[in-house]
Amino acid sequence: MGVSGLHPPRPFPQAARDAVNSPQLRANLRKVTTTIRDKRLRAVGELPHWEELRRLGAATKDASLANLSDRLLELEASVRARGGHVHWARDAAEARELVAQIAHAHEVTELIKVKSITSDEIELNAALDAHGIRAIETDLAELIVQLSNDTPSHILVPAIHRNRAEIQALFNAQLGEPEPLTDEPAVLAAAARRYLRQKFLTTKMAVSGANFAVAETGTVCVVESEGNGRMCVTLPEVLVSIMGIEKVLGTWEDISVFMELLPRSSTAERMNPYTSFWSGVTPVDGPQEFHLILLDNGRTDVLADEVGRQTLRCIRCSACLNVCPVYERAGGHAYGSVYPGPIGAILTPQLLDMADKNANTLPGASSLCGACYDACPVRINIPQVLIYLRGEANEDKGVTLESLAMQGMRYAMSEGWRFEGAVKLARLGQGPLVHGGQITALPGLLGGWTQSRDLNAFPAQSFREWWRKRDAKGGLPEDSA
């Protein structure tokens, strides 16, 4: 299925260099990711059955994905039975148009939003602006990003790249406060609260994402930490929720495991501060019109891939970002996608059907250390998918210098005598390149490798040669004792 609206990433290397060359950004990232990582380890360590929970979370998501069509149809019927409306969006363009149509039907020119990475995926705000509809972010970090005309750099903490001095300057310039604000977090939060409170009380329509949906009851769930989401899903007359089709679960029993996994993995809390559930509409409380938009946008293609489909288990906790050495140094903007970090490196190329050359470089933005797999609460084997997608990207390139080199290595290493011969040739050929026991610069196209690393010179004696000499002497050589 074709995808539109997921913005193709800009080239990773330049964006990464921009981040690495900013000491302030690196300091911001290091402080926040280290803090969240340490808190999460303590929160997870409190549960002796954490690994069993991870396995149960993975199995629950896999079971739902295996019966996704049935789950979605059941969800649609349940939502409609409770007075809600269900819409199916094949891609971002259809989802954006649906939201705009609902807003126009109610003569809405301004709406409020719950933090939603799915709405960022389809670039909803810009699309609504083109329709003359202003979307106001109510999450504090998303508001900071919006007011600064920036883009999110983290799934959980979109403004992780900003420190409080930068936020102070932004709020003083944008919020129209009668007195200059200090950089105290409580002062800045209070200013945002004053700005948003009037919007909560007067805006007719809200847009949210969805963390989960329960098929048997038609219930939609949003978890958040500030309470702004609760205001958005209860006060306006009209509520529109945009949900990726992979978020559906079968039963209330299914959702219980994620109420333990998600808070500890994302905010390092035992229990989420605000967890909102709603099922259709009720005569007295909450919005009197509810629309659920079920978004595909490439997800069925991911589901069809035997290796890549585990990516759809993701519950957007961001734990993988906080342990990733590449993300910590490069930042979210370096990935050029609304999905940064390890999960973005495997999700973005797949949603774009491996058709974008910049997205296809993202699987290379990893050391394959495996920390992301260890941290993932639903056991997505991110290193496995990274390697798989690297192979897919290389196949799409056809015959390249790299592929020829790999074929040569495969030939040389497939037989012992070939490998020994290649080592001897390399030892002879390295002579003029060795300086102080290391090769610091390679010629021609190979020079790219040594621009940022040195190579140890080939030793005068290989392991195989050492072993044969040992056997010939009936034990260890004297110089190896």
Coordinates of C-alpha atoms in Angstrom, one line a residue, residues 115-394:
K115 CA 0.4 14.8 22.3
S116 CA 0.3 12.3 19.4
I117 CA 3.3 11.0 17.4
T118 CA 0.8 9.5 15.0
S119 CA -0.5 13.0 14.1
D120 CA 3.1 14.1 13.6
E121 CA 3.6 11.1 11.3
I122 CA 0.8 12.3 9.0
E123 CA 1.9 16.0 9.4
L124 CA -1.5 16.9 10.6
N125 CA -0.8 20.4 11.9
A126 CA 0.5 21.7 8.6
A127 CA -2.4 20.2 6.7
L128 CA -5.0 21.7 9.0
D129 CA -3.2 25.1 8.7
A130 CA -3.7 24.9 5.0
H131 CA -7.4 24.5 5.6
G132 CA -7.5 27.6 7.9
I133 CA -7.6 25.5 11.1
R134 CA -5.1 26.1 13.8
A135 CA -4.1 23.1 15.9
I136 CA -2.8 24.0 19.4
E137 CA -0.5 21.5 21.2
T138 CA -1.4 21.1 24.8
D139 CA 1.5 18.9 26.0
L140 CA 4.1 21.2 27.5
A141 CA 7.0 19.8 25.5
E142 CA 5.0 19.7 22.3
L143 CA 3.9 23.3 23.0
I144 CA 7.6 24.3 23.3
V145 CA 8.3 22.6 20.0
Q146 CA 5.3 24.3 18.3
L147 CA 6.1 27.8 19.6
S148 CA 9.7 27.6 18.4
N149 CA 8.7 26.2 14.9
D150 CA 10.8 23.2 15.8
T151 CA 10.3 19.5 15.4
P152 CA 10.2 16.8 18.1
S153 CA 13.5 15.0 18.9
H154 CA 12.3 12.3 21.3
I155 CA 9.2 10.1 21.5
L156 CA 8.5 10.7 25.2
V157 CA 10.1 14.1 25.7
P158 CA 9.8 16.0 22.4
A159 CA 11.7 19.0 23.6
I160 CA 14.6 17.0 25.2
H161 CA 17.1 19.1 23.2
R162 CA 16.0 22.4 24.9
N163 CA 17.2 23.5 28.4
R164 CA 15.2 25.7 30.6
A165 CA 17.1 28.9 29.7
E166 CA 16.0 28.4 26.1
I167 CA 12.4 27.7 27.2
Q168 CA 12.5 30.9 29.3
A169 CA 13.5 33.0 26.4
L170 CA 10.9 31.3 24.2
F171 CA 8.0 31.8 26.6
N172 CA 9.0 35.4 27.3
A173 CA 8.8 36.1 23.5
Q174 CA 5.7 34.1 22.7
L175 CA 3.2 33.9 25.6
G176 CA 2.6 37.6 26.2
E177 CA 3.1 37.5 30.0
P178 CA 2.8 40.9 31.7
E179 CA 6.1 40.3 33.6
P180 CA 9.3 38.6 32.4
L181 CA 9.5 34.9 33.5
T182 CA 12.3 33.4 35.3
D183 CA 13.8 30.0 34.3
E184 CA 12.3 28.2 37.3
P185 CA 10.5 25.1 36.1
A186 CA 7.4 25.9 38.2
V187 CA 7.2 29.4 36.8
L188 CA 7.5 28.2 33.2
A189 CA 4.9 25.5 33.8
A190 CA 2.5 28.0 35.3
A191 CA 2.8 30.3 32.3
A192 CA 2.0 27.4 30.0
R193 CA -1.0 26.5 32.2
R194 CA -2.4 30.1 32.0
Y195 CA -1.9 30.1 28.2
L196 CA -3.7 26.7 27.7
R197 CA -6.5 27.0 30.3
Q198 CA -8.6 29.3 28.2
K199 CA -8.1 27.0 25.2
F200 CA -9.3 24.0 27.2
L201 CA -12.5 25.9 28.3
T202 CA -13.5 27.4 25.0
T203 CA -12.3 25.1 22.2
K204 CA -15.0 23.0 20.5
M205 CA -12.9 20.2 19.1
A206 CA -9.9 18.1 20.1
V207 CA -7.7 15.6 18.4
S208 CA -5.8 12.8 20.2
G209 CA -3.8 9.8 19.4
A210 CA -4.3 6.4 21.1
N211 CA -2.0 4.2 23.1
F212 CA -4.3 1.2 23.0
A213 CA -7.8 0.3 22.0
V214 CA -9.9 -2.7 23.3
A215 CA -11.8 -4.5 20.6
E216 CA -14.4 -6.2 22.8
T217 CA -15.7 -2.9 24.3
G218 CA -14.7 -0.2 21.8
T219 CA -12.6 1.5 24.4
V220 CA -9.8 3.8 23.5
C221 CA -6.9 4.6 25.9
V222 CA -4.6 7.6 26.2
V223 CA -1.8 7.6 28.9
E224 CA 0.0 10.9 29.8
S225 CA 1.7 12.7 32.7
E226 CA 0.4 16.2 32.8
G227 CA -3.4 16.1 32.7
N228 CA -3.7 18.0 29.5
G229 CA -4.9 14.9 27.7
R230 CA -7.6 14.3 30.2
M231 CA -8.8 17.9 29.5
C232 CA -8.8 17.3 25.8
V233 CA -10.7 14.1 25.8
T234 CA -13.4 15.3 28.2
L235 CA -14.1 19.0 27.7
P236 CA -14.6 19.6 23.9
E237 CA -17.9 18.8 22.2
V238 CA -16.1 16.8 19.4
L239 CA -13.2 14.3 19.9
V240 CA -11.3 12.8 17.0
S241 CA -8.7 10.0 17.8
I242 CA -6.2 8.9 15.2
M243 CA -4.9 5.4 15.9
G244 CA -2.4 3.2 14.0
I245 CA -4.1 -0.1 13.3
E246 CA -1.5 -2.0 15.3
K247 CA -2.6 -0.5 18.6
V248 CA -5.7 -2.6 18.9
L249 CA -5.9 -5.3 21.6
G250 CA -8.6 -8.0 22.1
T251 CA -9.7 -7.8 25.7
W252 CA -9.4 -5.8 28.9
E253 CA -7.3 -8.6 30.2
D254 CA -4.8 -7.9 27.4
I255 CA -4.5 -4.2 28.3
S256 CA -3.6 -4.9 31.9
V257 CA 0.0 -6.1 31.2
F258 CA 0.8 -2.9 29.3
M259 CA -0.4 -0.8 32.3
E260 CA 2.6 -2.3 34.1
L261 CA 5.1 -2.3 31.2
L262 CA 4.5 1.2 29.8
P263 CA 4.9 3.5 32.8
R264 CA 8.0 1.8 34.1
S265 CA 9.6 1.7 30.6
S266 CA 8.7 5.3 29.6
T267 CA 8.6 7.6 32.6
A268 CA 10.1 5.2 35.2
E269 CA 6.9 5.4 37.3
R270 CA 5.1 2.6 38.9
M271 CA 1.7 3.9 37.7
N272 CA 0.9 6.4 35.0
P273 CA -0.4 9.7 36.5
Y274 CA -3.3 10.1 34.0
T275 CA -4.8 7.1 32.2
S276 CA -8.0 8.0 30.3
F277 CA -10.4 5.4 28.8
W278 CA -13.5 6.2 26.9
S279 CA -16.0 4.1 24.9
G280 CA -18.1 5.9 22.4
V281 CA -20.2 8.7 23.8
T282 CA -22.4 9.1 26.9
P283 CA -25.5 11.4 27.2
V284 CA -24.1 13.6 29.9
D285 CA -20.3 13.4 30.3
G286 CA -17.6 14.0 27.8
P287 CA -17.7 14.8 24.1
Q288 CA -21.0 14.3 22.4
E289 CA -19.4 13.3 19.1
F290 CA -16.5 10.8 18.8
H291 CA -14.6 9.8 15.7
L292 CA -12.0 7.1 15.5
I293 CA -9.7 7.1 12.5
L294 CA -7.9 3.8 11.9
L295 CA -4.7 4.6 10.1
D296 CA -2.8 2.1 7.9
N297 CA -0.1 4.3 6.2
G298 CA 2.2 1.4 5.4
R299 CA 1.5 -0.8 8.5
T300 CA -0.1 -3.7 6.5
D301 CA 3.1 -3.9 4.5
V302 CA 5.2 -4.1 7.7
L303 CA 2.8 -6.8 9.0
A304 CA 3.3 -8.9 5.9
D305 CA 7.1 -9.0 6.5
E306 CA 8.1 -12.1 8.6
V307 CA 11.1 -10.4 10.2
G308 CA 10.0 -6.8 10.2
R309 CA 6.5 -7.3 11.7
Q310 CA 7.8 -7.5 15.3
T311 CA 8.3 -3.7 14.9
L312 CA 4.5 -3.3 15.2
R313 CA 4.7 -4.5 18.8
C314 CA 6.1 -1.1 19.8
I315 CA 4.2 0.7 22.5
R316 CA 6.1 4.0 22.0
C317 CA 7.8 4.0 25.5
S318 CA 11.1 5.4 24.2
A319 CA 13.2 3.1 26.4
C320 CA 15.4 2.2 23.4
L321 CA 16.2 5.8 22.8
N322 CA 17.5 6.4 26.3
V323 CA 20.0 3.5 26.2
C324 CA 21.2 4.0 22.6
P325 CA 24.8 5.4 22.4
V326 CA 24.1 6.8 18.9
Y327 CA 20.9 8.6 19.9
E328 CA 22.6 10.1 23.0
R329 CA 25.3 11.7 20.8
A330 CA 23.4 12.5 17.7
G331 CA 19.9 13.5 19.0
G332 CA 16.5 12.9 17.5
H333 CA 16.7 15.4 14.7
A334 CA 19.6 13.5 13.1
Y335 CA 17.2 10.7 12.2
G336 CA 15.1 13.1 10.1
S337 CA 11.9 11.3 11.1
V338 CA 9.2 11.7 13.7
Y339 CA 10.3 8.2 14.9
P340 CA 13.9 8.7 16.1
G341 CA 16.3 6.4 17.8
P342 CA 16.6 2.6 17.4
I343 CA 12.8 2.1 16.9
G344 CA 12.8 4.8 14.2
A345 CA 15.8 3.2 12.5
I346 CA 13.7 0.1 11.8
L347 CA 10.1 1.6 11.6
T348 CA 10.7 4.5 9.2
P349 CA 12.3 2.5 6.4
Q350 CA 9.5 -0.1 6.6
L351 CA 6.7 2.5 6.6
L352 CA 8.2 4.0 3.5
D353 CA 8.5 0.5 2.0
M354 CA 12.3 0.7 1.7
A355 CA 11.7 3.2 -1.1
D356 CA 13.6 6.2 0.3
K357 CA 17.4 6.2 0.1
N358 CA 17.8 8.4 3.2
A359 CA 15.4 6.3 5.3
N360 CA 17.4 3.2 4.2
T361 CA 20.5 4.7 5.8
L362 CA 18.9 4.7 9.2
P363 CA 19.5 1.0 10.0
G364 CA 23.2 1.8 9.7
A365 CA 22.9 4.3 12.6
S366 CA 23.6 1.7 15.2
S367 CA 26.5 0.0 17.0
L368 CA 24.4 -3.2 17.3
C369 CA 25.3 -3.3 21.0
G370 CA 21.9 -4.8 21.8
A371 CA 21.0 -2.4 24.6
C372 CA 17.8 -1.5 22.8
Y373 CA 16.6 -5.1 22.8
D374 CA 17.4 -5.5 26.5
A375 CA 15.4 -2.4 27.3
C376 CA 12.4 -3.0 25.0
P377 CA 9.4 -3.9 27.2
V378 CA 7.8 -6.0 24.4
R379 CA 11.1 -7.7 23.3
I380 CA 11.4 -6.3 19.8
N381 CA 14.7 -7.7 18.6
I382 CA 15.9 -4.4 17.1
P383 CA 19.4 -5.5 16.2
Q384 CA 18.0 -8.4 14.3
V385 CA 15.7 -6.1 12.3
L386 CA 18.5 -3.6 11.8
I387 CA 20.7 -6.3 10.2
Y388 CA 17.8 -7.6 8.1
L389 CA 17.0 -4.1 6.8
R390 CA 20.7 -3.4 6.1
G391 CA 20.6 -6.5 3.8
E392 CA 17.4 -5.3 2.2
A393 CA 19.0 -1.8 1.5
N394 CA 22.1 -3.4 0.1

